[in-house]
Amino acid sequence: MSSINIDGTDVPFEPGQTIMDAALAAGVYIPHLCHKPGISPHGSCKLCTVDVNGRAVSACTMAAAEGQKIENNTPALNEVRKSITQMLFIEGNHLCPSCEKTGDCTLQAVGYHLGMLDGHYPQFYPRREVDASHPSLVLDRDRCIMCELCVRASREVDGKDVFAIGGRGTGRHLIVNSATGKLADSDITTDDLAAHICPVGAILIKDHGYEVPIGRRTFDLHSVAETDLGEVKLTKTRHHDE
Amino acid sequence: MSKVRVATTSLAGCFGCHMSFLDMDERIVGLLEHVEFSRSPINDIKHCEPCDIGLVEGALCNADNVHVLREFRENCKILIAVGACAINGGVPAMRNHFSLQECLEEAFLDEIGVDNPHIPNDVEIPLLLSKVHPLHEVVKVDYYLPGCPPPADAFVKILTDLLEGREPALPKNMLHYD
């Protein structure tokens, strides 16, 4: 069987698998937010950036190939990943203390995993529309990280094409493909994968917040990687853009 | 040996971080053998004197907050942003979704049961900033202690590390944003 080498460990792969596919199958954690097995890769979050034979690529879109020497869990790559996570936090209103997804949020868990303490950059404080029109779903666009998992899940799995990303640059935002642009006028239901796939607190099921006791939530019990660092240094390292 | 001087304050905070600090319970007795407090809500000192460590909870929501934060930065060798509000604005920053005028009108003119509706305008009252801001947008912050509030153990850990001359570090189980 063919294999790639991630951080010194040989990882087998099948022809057609990406680096991410092979790593996930072997239980090797490459940080990621916009990827979910079974849904086509996207390449937007950039957290899975790895060095393949000295060149930076997205593990979720790069095909695995014999002879690849891949650096993944390195201090330099994790520092860049922390900066990306900080950008995602300051671009939205990620006020975890008042979010129903806290403890169950992959973005937050990645922040913990990478030892993120602050947002570093000035806050954007976007003012994007909340859509609570649907009887059983609510859409808080201020928390959306535009991973397009809902877009892809609706299109590829649910066969409905409910969501899309509209706008350009920092004005990008999640839109609903209905005549009014409201979730209530789309045909999304709580049975759809798109209603549950959001990795953050942007798409929520109504009347189901704060049901799990603190200490029993997903990332209270599990690290996002299940291979954790012992502690987080509070030392303020010089940022690469300073 | 002279004691390490610590100042604390709450800006646009809820005093929850101070309560979490006091949640160290009897451990504060041991701490007081090494630490004396300058300006803090737990004593009567009116202004921040030259200090080793400043603990600041709360975001910046009005002109007085900015004034106090600058006083702390000028007087504290090490300034620590404590809690979600100080770090990213926290829950008070939810008002940034609205204009300041909308907030004032809702609270002082339109709210049910308002008596003598008018927006307070006495010069004694510090003016609100148009938006709530985290500390690091105004002064340099040396360390961040996340949490809403950070656990008492995290206060003990960060202060013990600093008192013993180590770079402060948190075990992963003390790191949370909520």
Short mmCIF file of C-alpha atoms in Angstrom, two decimals:
data_model
loop_
_atom_site.label_atom_id
_atom_site.label_comp_id
_atom_site.label_asym_id
_atom_site.label_seq_id
_atom_site.Cartn_x
_atom_site.Cartn_y
_atom_site.Cartn_z
CA MET A 1 0.00 0.00 0.00
CA SER A 2 1.16 3.52 -0.78
CA SER A 3 1.99 5.87 2.05
CA ILE A 4 2.72 9.50 2.81
CA ASN A 5 4.78 10.69 5.74
CA ILE A 6 3.23 13.15 8.22
CA ASP A 7 5.56 14.54 10.89
CA GLY A 8 7.80 11.47 10.60
CA THR A 9 4.99 8.89 10.72
CA ASP A 10 4.05 6.81 7.69
CA VAL A 11 0.33 7.14 6.88
CA PRO A 12 -1.21 4.78 4.27
CA PHE A 13 -3.53 6.13 1.58
CA GLU A 14 -5.79 4.80 -1.17
CA PRO A 15 -5.55 6.30 -4.67
CA GLY A 16 -7.90 9.30 -4.90
CA GLN A 17 -7.66 10.22 -1.23
CA THR A 18 -6.56 13.67 -0.21
CA ILE A 19 -3.93 14.22 2.50
CA MET A 20 -6.82 15.10 4.86
CA ASP A 21 -8.71 11.87 4.01
CA ALA A 22 -5.64 9.77 4.70
CA ALA A 23 -4.82 11.62 7.93
CA LEU A 24 -8.38 11.38 9.28
CA ALA A 25 -8.52 7.65 8.46
CA ALA A 26 -5.24 7.12 10.34
CA GLY A 27 -6.31 9.23 13.34
CA VAL A 28 -3.77 11.98 12.65
CA TYR A 29 -5.26 15.38 13.47
CA ILE A 30 -4.81 18.18 10.97
CA PRO A 31 -6.73 21.26 12.25
CA HIS A 32 -9.70 22.10 10.05
CA LEU A 33 -13.08 23.86 10.14
CA CYS A 34 -14.56 23.79 6.64
CA HIS A 35 -13.97 20.08 6.02
CA LYS A 36 -16.33 17.19 6.75
CA PRO A 37 -15.84 13.66 5.37
CA GLY A 38 -18.51 12.79 2.83
CA ILE A 39 -18.88 16.37 1.60
CA SER A 40 -16.73 17.82 -1.17
CA PRO A 41 -13.69 19.75 0.12
CA HIS A 42 -13.79 23.53 0.13
CA GLY A 43 -10.40 25.03 1.03
CA SER A 44 -11.73 28.22 2.63
CA CYS A 45 -10.66 28.04 6.28
CA LYS A 46 -6.97 27.41 5.49
CA LEU A 47 -6.42 25.84 8.92
CA CYS A 48 -5.34 22.55 7.33
CA THR A 49 -2.40 24.22 5.59
CA VAL A 50 0.56 21.83 5.77
CA ASP A 51 4.03 21.89 4.26
CA VAL A 52 4.41 19.21 1.59
CA ASN A 53 8.03 18.78 0.54
CA GLY A 54 8.59 22.38 1.68
CA ARG A 55 5.57 23.93 -0.04
CA ALA A 56 2.41 25.12 1.74
CA VAL A 57 -0.80 23.43 0.55
CA SER A 58 -4.31 22.78 1.87
CA ALA A 59 -4.45 19.18 3.11
CA CYS A 60 -8.18 18.98 2.31
CA THR A 61 -7.73 19.62 -1.42
CA MET A 62 -4.24 18.19 -2.10
CA ALA A 63 -4.22 14.62 -3.38
CA ALA A 64 -2.05 12.26 -1.38
CA ALA A 65 0.88 11.01 -3.46
CA GLU A 66 3.71 8.59 -2.85
CA GLY A 67 6.80 10.20 -1.40
CA GLN A 68 5.14 13.26 0.17
CA LYS A 69 7.00 14.41 3.26
CA ILE A 70 4.45 16.47 5.19
CA GLU A 71 4.95 18.79 8.13
CA ASN A 72 1.74 19.31 10.09
CA ASN A 73 2.05 19.65 13.86
CA THR A 74 4.89 22.20 13.94
CA PRO A 75 5.13 25.34 16.12
CA ALA A 76 5.36 27.54 13.00
CA LEU A 77 2.25 26.07 11.33
CA ASN A 78 0.29 26.13 14.59
CA GLU A 79 1.21 29.80 15.10
CA VAL A 80 -0.14 30.66 11.64
CA ARG A 81 -3.26 28.58 12.40
CA LYS A 82 -3.74 30.54 15.61
CA SER A 83 -3.57 33.81 13.63
CA ILE A 84 -6.19 32.46 11.21
CA THR A 85 -8.42 31.49 14.15
CA GLN A 86 -7.97 34.96 15.64
CA MET A 87 -9.02 36.48 12.30
CA LEU A 88 -12.17 34.33 12.31
CA PHE A 89 -12.96 35.44 15.86
CA ILE A 90 -12.54 39.19 15.25
CA GLU A 91 -14.40 39.09 11.93
CA GLY A 92 -17.58 38.00 13.68
CA ASN A 93 -19.24 38.56 17.03
CA HIS A 94 -17.99 35.46 18.81
CA LEU A 95 -19.28 36.25 22.29
CA CYS A 96 -19.00 32.71 23.63
CA PRO A 97 -20.50 33.51 27.08
CA SER A 98 -23.89 34.14 25.46
CA CYS A 99 -23.78 31.58 22.66
CA GLU A 100 -25.87 28.39 22.76
CA LYS A 101 -23.11 26.52 20.94
CA THR A 102 -20.42 27.20 23.57
CA GLY A 103 -18.72 23.94 24.51
CA ASP A 104 -20.00 22.32 21.34
CA CYS A 105 -18.39 24.75 18.87
CA THR A 106 -15.54 23.57 16.67
CA LEU A 107 -14.16 27.09 16.15
CA GLN A 108 -13.95 27.56 19.92
CA ALA A 109 -12.38 24.10 20.36
CA VAL A 110 -9.77 24.91 17.72
CA GLY A 111 -9.06 28.12 19.69
CA TYR A 112 -8.50 26.03 22.80
CA HIS A 113 -6.42 23.49 20.90
CA LEU A 114 -4.12 26.20 19.54
CA GLY A 115 -3.92 28.02 22.89
CA MET A 116 -5.61 31.17 21.60
CA LEU A 117 -6.04 33.70 24.41
CA ASP A 118 -7.17 36.87 22.61
CA GLY A 119 -8.27 38.10 19.19
CA HIS A 120 -5.06 40.11 18.66
CA TYR A 121 -6.59 42.17 15.82
CA PRO A 122 -9.10 45.03 16.13
CA GLN A 123 -12.68 43.74 16.27
CA PHE A 124 -14.84 44.12 13.15
CA TYR A 125 -18.11 44.02 15.14
CA PRO A 126 -20.15 43.27 12.00
CA ARG A 127 -23.85 44.09 11.95
CA ARG A 128 -25.38 41.28 9.95
CA GLU A 129 -29.05 40.36 9.94
CA VAL A 130 -30.40 37.68 12.27
CA ASP A 131 -33.06 35.56 10.53
CA ALA A 132 -35.49 34.07 13.07
CA SER A 133 -38.33 33.73 10.57
CA HIS A 134 -38.27 29.92 10.45
CA PRO A 135 -40.45 28.12 13.04
CA SER A 136 -37.68 25.72 14.12
CA LEU A 137 -34.38 27.24 12.95
CA VAL A 138 -32.55 30.50 13.57
CA LEU A 139 -29.70 32.01 11.57
CA ASP A 140 -27.24 34.32 13.38
CA ARG A 141 -24.99 35.63 10.63
CA ASP A 142 -22.65 37.40 13.08
CA ARG A 143 -21.27 33.99 14.06
CA CYS A 144 -20.98 32.62 10.52
CA ILE A 145 -17.42 31.76 9.42
CA MET A 146 -18.48 31.15 5.81
CA CYS A 147 -17.16 27.60 5.72
CA GLU A 148 -20.05 26.78 3.37
CA LEU A 149 -20.68 23.41 5.07
CA CYS A 150 -24.41 24.26 5.11
CA VAL A 151 -24.24 25.32 1.46
CA ARG A 152 -22.59 22.06 0.43
CA ALA A 153 -24.71 19.85 2.72
CA SER A 154 -27.93 21.35 1.36
CA ARG A 155 -26.79 21.01 -2.24
CA GLU A 156 -25.00 17.64 -2.13
CA VAL A 157 -26.84 15.69 0.58
CA ASP A 158 -30.27 17.28 1.08
CA GLY A 159 -30.70 18.09 -2.64
CA LYS A 160 -32.24 21.47 -1.80
CA ASP A 161 -29.71 24.26 -2.43
CA VAL A 162 -31.05 26.40 0.43
CA PHE A 163 -27.92 28.41 1.19
CA ALA A 164 -25.27 30.41 -0.66
CA ILE A 165 -22.63 33.02 0.10
CA GLY A 166 -23.41 36.47 -1.27
CA GLY A 167 -21.44 39.71 -1.38
CA ARG A 168 -17.72 40.29 -1.84
CA GLY A 169 -14.65 40.69 0.34
CA THR A 170 -15.40 41.54 3.97
CA GLY A 171 -19.05 42.12 2.93
CA ARG A 172 -19.51 38.41 2.29
CA HIS A 173 -22.39 36.83 4.17
CA LEU A 174 -24.64 33.78 4.17
CA ILE A 175 -27.79 34.20 2.07
CA VAL A 176 -30.90 32.04 1.75
CA ASN A 177 -32.11 31.01 -1.71
CA SER A 178 -35.78 31.91 -1.30
CA ALA A 179 -37.85 34.61 -2.97
CA THR A 180 -37.80 36.78 0.16
CA GLY A 181 -34.31 35.74 1.31
CA LYS A 182 -35.90 34.47 4.54
CA LEU A 183 -35.31 31.03 5.98
CA ALA A 184 -39.07 30.58 6.56
CA ASP A 185 -39.67 30.76 2.80
CA SER A 186 -37.05 28.12 1.97
CA ASP A 187 -37.84 24.40 2.14
CA ILE A 188 -35.23 23.61 4.82
CA THR A 189 -36.41 21.37 7.66
CA THR A 190 -34.75 20.15 10.87
CA ASP A 191 -34.35 16.73 9.19
CA ASP A 192 -31.84 18.23 6.75
CA LEU A 193 -28.12 17.81 7.26
CA ALA A 194 -27.74 21.53 6.52
CA ALA A 195 -29.70 22.33 9.68
CA HIS A 196 -27.17 20.47 11.86
CA ILE A 197 -23.80 20.72 10.14
CA CYS A 198 -22.86 24.29 11.18
CA PRO A 199 -19.57 24.00 13.17
CA VAL A 200 -20.30 27.27 15.02
CA GLY A 201 -23.40 28.96 16.44
CA ALA A 202 -24.69 30.43 13.15
CA ILE A 203 -27.45 27.90 12.37
CA LEU A 204 -29.25 26.79 15.52
CA ILE A 205 -32.30 24.65 16.25
CA LYS A 206 -34.83 26.77 18.14
CA ASP A 207 -35.78 25.90 21.73
CA HIS A 208 -32.79 23.61 22.19
CA GLY A 209 -30.14 25.80 23.81
CA TYR A 210 -28.26 25.12 27.04
CA GLU A 211 -29.53 21.54 27.36
CA VAL A 212 -26.19 19.93 28.18
CA PRO A 213 -24.66 20.65 31.61
CA ILE A 214 -21.29 22.40 31.65
CA GLY A 215 -18.71 19.66 31.98
CA ARG A 216 -20.64 17.26 29.72
CA ARG A 217 -20.55 19.26 26.46
CA THR A 218 -18.71 17.87 23.43
CA PHE A 219 -15.46 19.72 23.95
CA ASP A 220 -15.61 19.47 27.75
CA LEU A 221 -15.19 15.73 27.25
CA HIS A 222 -13.03 15.70 24.12
CA SER A 223 -10.32 17.90 22.67
CA VAL A 224 -10.84 18.79 19.04
CA ALA A 225 -7.75 16.69 18.28
CA GLU A 226 -7.86 14.13 21.09
CA THR A 227 -4.10 14.65 21.14
CA ASP A 228 -3.66 17.61 23.44
CA LEU A 229 -0.85 19.83 24.64
CA GLY A 230 -0.28 19.79 28.38
CA GLU A 231 -0.63 23.52 28.94
CA VAL A 232 -0.91 26.83 27.11
CA LYS A 233 1.87 29.37 27.45
CA LEU A 234 0.49 32.80 28.30
CA THR A 235 3.70 34.40 27.09
CA LYS A 236 2.89 37.01 24.49
CA THR A 237 4.98 36.02 21.52
CA ARG A 238 5.77 38.64 18.96
CA HIS A 239 3.19 38.44 16.24
CA HIS A 240 4.42 37.86 12.71
CA ASP A 241 2.74 41.05 11.48
CA GLU A 242 4.19 43.32 14.18
CA MET B 1 11.28 41.59 51.13
CA SER B 2 8.85 44.24 49.93
CA LYS B 3 5.49 43.04 48.71
CA VAL B 4 4.38 42.93 45.11
CA ARG B 5 1.84 45.67 44.46
CA VAL B 6 -1.35 44.72 42.62
CA ALA B 7 -4.09 47.07 41.42
CA THR B 8 -7.45 45.88 40.10
CA THR B 9 -10.39 47.60 38.48
CA SER B 10 -13.67 46.92 36.72
CA LEU B 11 -14.47 49.03 33.63
CA ALA B 12 -17.51 47.92 31.63
CA GLY B 13 -17.44 44.76 33.72
CA CYS B 14 -19.98 42.98 35.89
CA PHE B 15 -17.59 42.43 38.85
CA GLY B 16 -17.86 38.73 38.10
CA CYS B 17 -14.12 38.49 37.42
CA HIS B 18 -13.46 40.06 40.84
CA MET B 19 -15.84 37.55 42.41
CA SER B 20 -14.01 34.73 40.66
CA PHE B 21 -10.75 36.20 41.97
CA LEU B 22 -12.21 36.07 45.50
CA ASP B 23 -13.31 32.48 44.78
CA MET B 24 -9.73 31.52 45.57
CA ASP B 25 -11.20 31.50 49.12
CA GLU B 26 -8.68 30.97 51.93
CA ARG B 27 -5.82 30.99 49.45
CA ILE B 28 -6.10 34.80 49.49
CA VAL B 29 -4.59 34.74 53.01
CA GLY B 30 -1.39 33.17 51.68
CA LEU B 31 -1.43 35.55 48.72
CA LEU B 32 -1.60 38.58 51.03
CA GLU B 33 1.75 37.57 52.56
CA HIS B 34 3.32 38.40 49.19
CA VAL B 35 0.93 40.95 47.73
CA GLU B 36 -0.45 44.34 48.76
CA PHE B 37 -3.25 46.04 46.90
CA SER B 38 -3.21 49.50 45.35
CA ARG B 39 -6.43 50.85 43.85
CA SER B 40 -9.06 48.12 43.82
CA PRO B 41 -12.81 47.85 44.42
CA ILE B 42 -11.94 45.82 47.55
CA ASN B 43 -10.23 48.82 49.25
CA ASP B 44 -10.56 52.61 49.47
CA ILE B 45 -7.61 53.78 47.36
CA LYS B 46 -8.83 56.31 44.80
CA HIS B 47 -6.06 56.24 42.22
CA CYS B 48 -3.70 53.62 40.84
CA GLU B 49 -0.23 54.07 42.33
CA PRO B 50 2.92 52.68 40.69
CA CYS B 51 2.32 48.92 40.71
CA ASP B 52 3.79 45.67 39.56
CA ILE B 53 0.59 44.08 38.28
CA GLY B 54 -2.72 45.54 37.13
CA LEU B 55 -5.77 43.29 36.69
CA VAL B 56 -8.45 44.90 34.55
CA GLU B 57 -11.88 43.37 33.99
CA GLY B 58 -14.52 44.79 31.69
CA ALA B 59 -14.48 46.39 28.27
CA LEU B 60 -14.37 50.11 27.44
CA CYS B 61 -17.84 51.60 27.17
CA ASN B 62 -17.42 55.20 28.28
CA ALA B 63 -14.87 58.04 28.57
CA ASP B 64 -14.13 57.31 32.23
CA ASN B 65 -13.23 53.69 31.36
CA VAL B 66 -10.61 54.96 28.91
CA HIS B 67 -9.24 57.41 31.51
CA VAL B 68 -8.94 54.69 34.18
CA LEU B 69 -7.39 52.20 31.75
CA ARG B 70 -4.71 54.76 30.74
CA GLU B 71 -3.99 55.44 34.43
CA PHE B 72 -3.52 51.70 34.98
CA ARG B 73 -1.28 51.35 31.92
CA GLU B 74 0.93 54.26 33.04
CA ASN B 75 1.31 52.85 36.56
CA CYS B 76 1.39 49.06 36.11
CA LYS B 77 4.49 47.25 34.91
CA ILE B 78 2.36 44.28 33.86
CA LEU B 79 -1.20 44.83 32.66
CA ILE B 80 -3.48 41.80 32.47
CA ALA B 81 -6.78 41.85 30.54
CA VAL B 82 -9.07 39.69 32.66
CA GLY B 83 -12.19 38.05 31.29
CA ALA B 84 -14.11 38.01 28.02
CA CYS B 85 -15.15 41.70 28.17
CA ALA B 86 -11.59 42.99 28.52
CA ILE B 87 -10.44 40.68 25.73
CA ASN B 88 -13.09 41.10 23.01
CA GLY B 89 -15.78 43.38 24.44
CA GLY B 90 -17.81 40.46 25.76
CA VAL B 91 -21.55 40.48 26.17
CA PRO B 92 -21.69 44.32 26.58
CA ALA B 93 -20.35 44.53 23.00
CA MET B 94 -23.70 43.15 21.83
CA ARG B 95 -24.81 46.79 21.94
CA ASN B 96 -22.46 47.41 18.98
CA HIS B 97 -25.18 45.81 16.89
CA PHE B 98 -27.21 48.98 17.45
CA SER B 99 -26.43 52.69 17.28
CA LEU B 100 -25.74 54.46 20.58
CA GLN B 101 -28.77 56.67 19.95
CA GLU B 102 -31.02 53.61 19.61
CA CYS B 103 -29.69 52.22 22.91
CA LEU B 104 -30.21 55.49 24.82
CA GLU B 105 -33.68 56.01 23.40
CA GLU B 106 -34.70 52.46 24.27
CA ALA B 107 -33.42 52.78 27.86
CA PHE B 108 -34.40 56.33 28.74
CA LEU B 109 -37.29 57.31 26.43
CA ASP B 110 -39.16 54.30 25.06
CA GLU B 111 -38.83 51.64 27.75
CA ILE B 112 -42.06 50.70 29.52
CA GLY B 113 -42.44 52.45 32.89
CA VAL B 114 -39.96 55.27 32.22
CA ASP B 115 -40.72 58.27 34.40
CA ASN B 116 -39.74 61.77 33.14
CA PRO B 117 -38.30 60.48 29.87
CA HIS B 118 -35.03 62.21 28.93
CA ILE B 119 -31.50 61.09 28.08
CA PRO B 120 -29.27 61.99 31.08
CA ASN B 121 -26.95 64.86 30.16
CA ASP B 122 -25.30 66.00 33.42
CA VAL B 123 -21.59 66.79 32.94
CA GLU B 124 -20.84 64.50 35.94
CA ILE B 125 -21.88 61.49 33.86
CA PRO B 126 -19.18 60.10 31.57
CA LEU B 127 -20.24 60.02 27.93
CA LEU B 128 -20.72 56.60 26.36
CA LEU B 129 -18.44 55.62 23.50
CA SER B 130 -20.23 54.98 20.22
CA LYS B 131 -19.08 51.35 20.48
CA VAL B 132 -17.78 49.03 23.19
CA HIS B 133 -14.10 48.15 22.69
CA PRO B 134 -11.65 45.61 24.15
CA LEU B 135 -8.64 46.92 26.12
CA HIS B 136 -5.98 46.11 23.55
CA GLU B 137 -7.49 48.56 21.08
CA VAL B 138 -6.46 51.44 23.41
CA VAL B 139 -3.40 50.31 25.42
CA LYS B 140 -0.77 47.59 25.22
CA VAL B 141 -1.88 44.50 27.13
CA ASP B 142 0.78 42.13 28.48
CA TYR B 143 -1.28 39.04 29.27
CA TYR B 144 -4.80 37.79 28.62
CA LEU B 145 -6.75 35.68 31.08
CA PRO B 146 -9.78 34.35 29.18
CA GLY B 147 -13.09 33.22 30.63
CA CYS B 148 -16.44 34.67 31.59
CA PRO B 149 -15.17 34.69 34.27
CA PRO B 150 -11.75 33.01 34.38
CA PRO B 151 -11.69 30.27 37.05
CA ALA B 152 -10.31 31.13 40.50
CA ASP B 153 -7.54 28.59 39.94
CA ALA B 154 -6.44 30.57 36.88
CA PHE B 155 -5.99 33.71 39.00
CA VAL B 156 -3.96 31.71 41.53
CA LYS B 157 -1.87 30.15 38.76
CA ILE B 158 -1.09 33.38 36.89
CA LEU B 159 -0.27 35.34 40.08
CA THR B 160 1.85 32.49 41.52
CA ASP B 161 3.78 32.24 38.28
CA LEU B 162 4.43 36.00 38.24
CA LEU B 163 5.34 36.13 41.96
CA GLU B 164 7.83 33.30 41.47
CA GLY B 165 9.37 34.94 38.44
CA ARG B 166 8.05 32.46 35.86
CA GLU B 167 6.37 33.25 32.58
CA PRO B 168 2.68 32.67 33.35
CA ALA B 169 1.08 29.62 31.74
CA LEU B 170 -2.36 28.04 32.06
CA PRO B 171 -3.10 24.31 32.07
CA LYS B 172 -5.52 23.52 29.24
CA ASN B 173 -8.37 22.74 31.64
CA MET B 174 -8.32 26.36 32.86
CA LEU B 175 -8.62 27.78 29.33
CA HIS B 176 -12.16 28.61 28.30
CA TYR B 177 -13.94 31.57 26.71
CA ASP B 178 -17.33 31.04 28.40
#
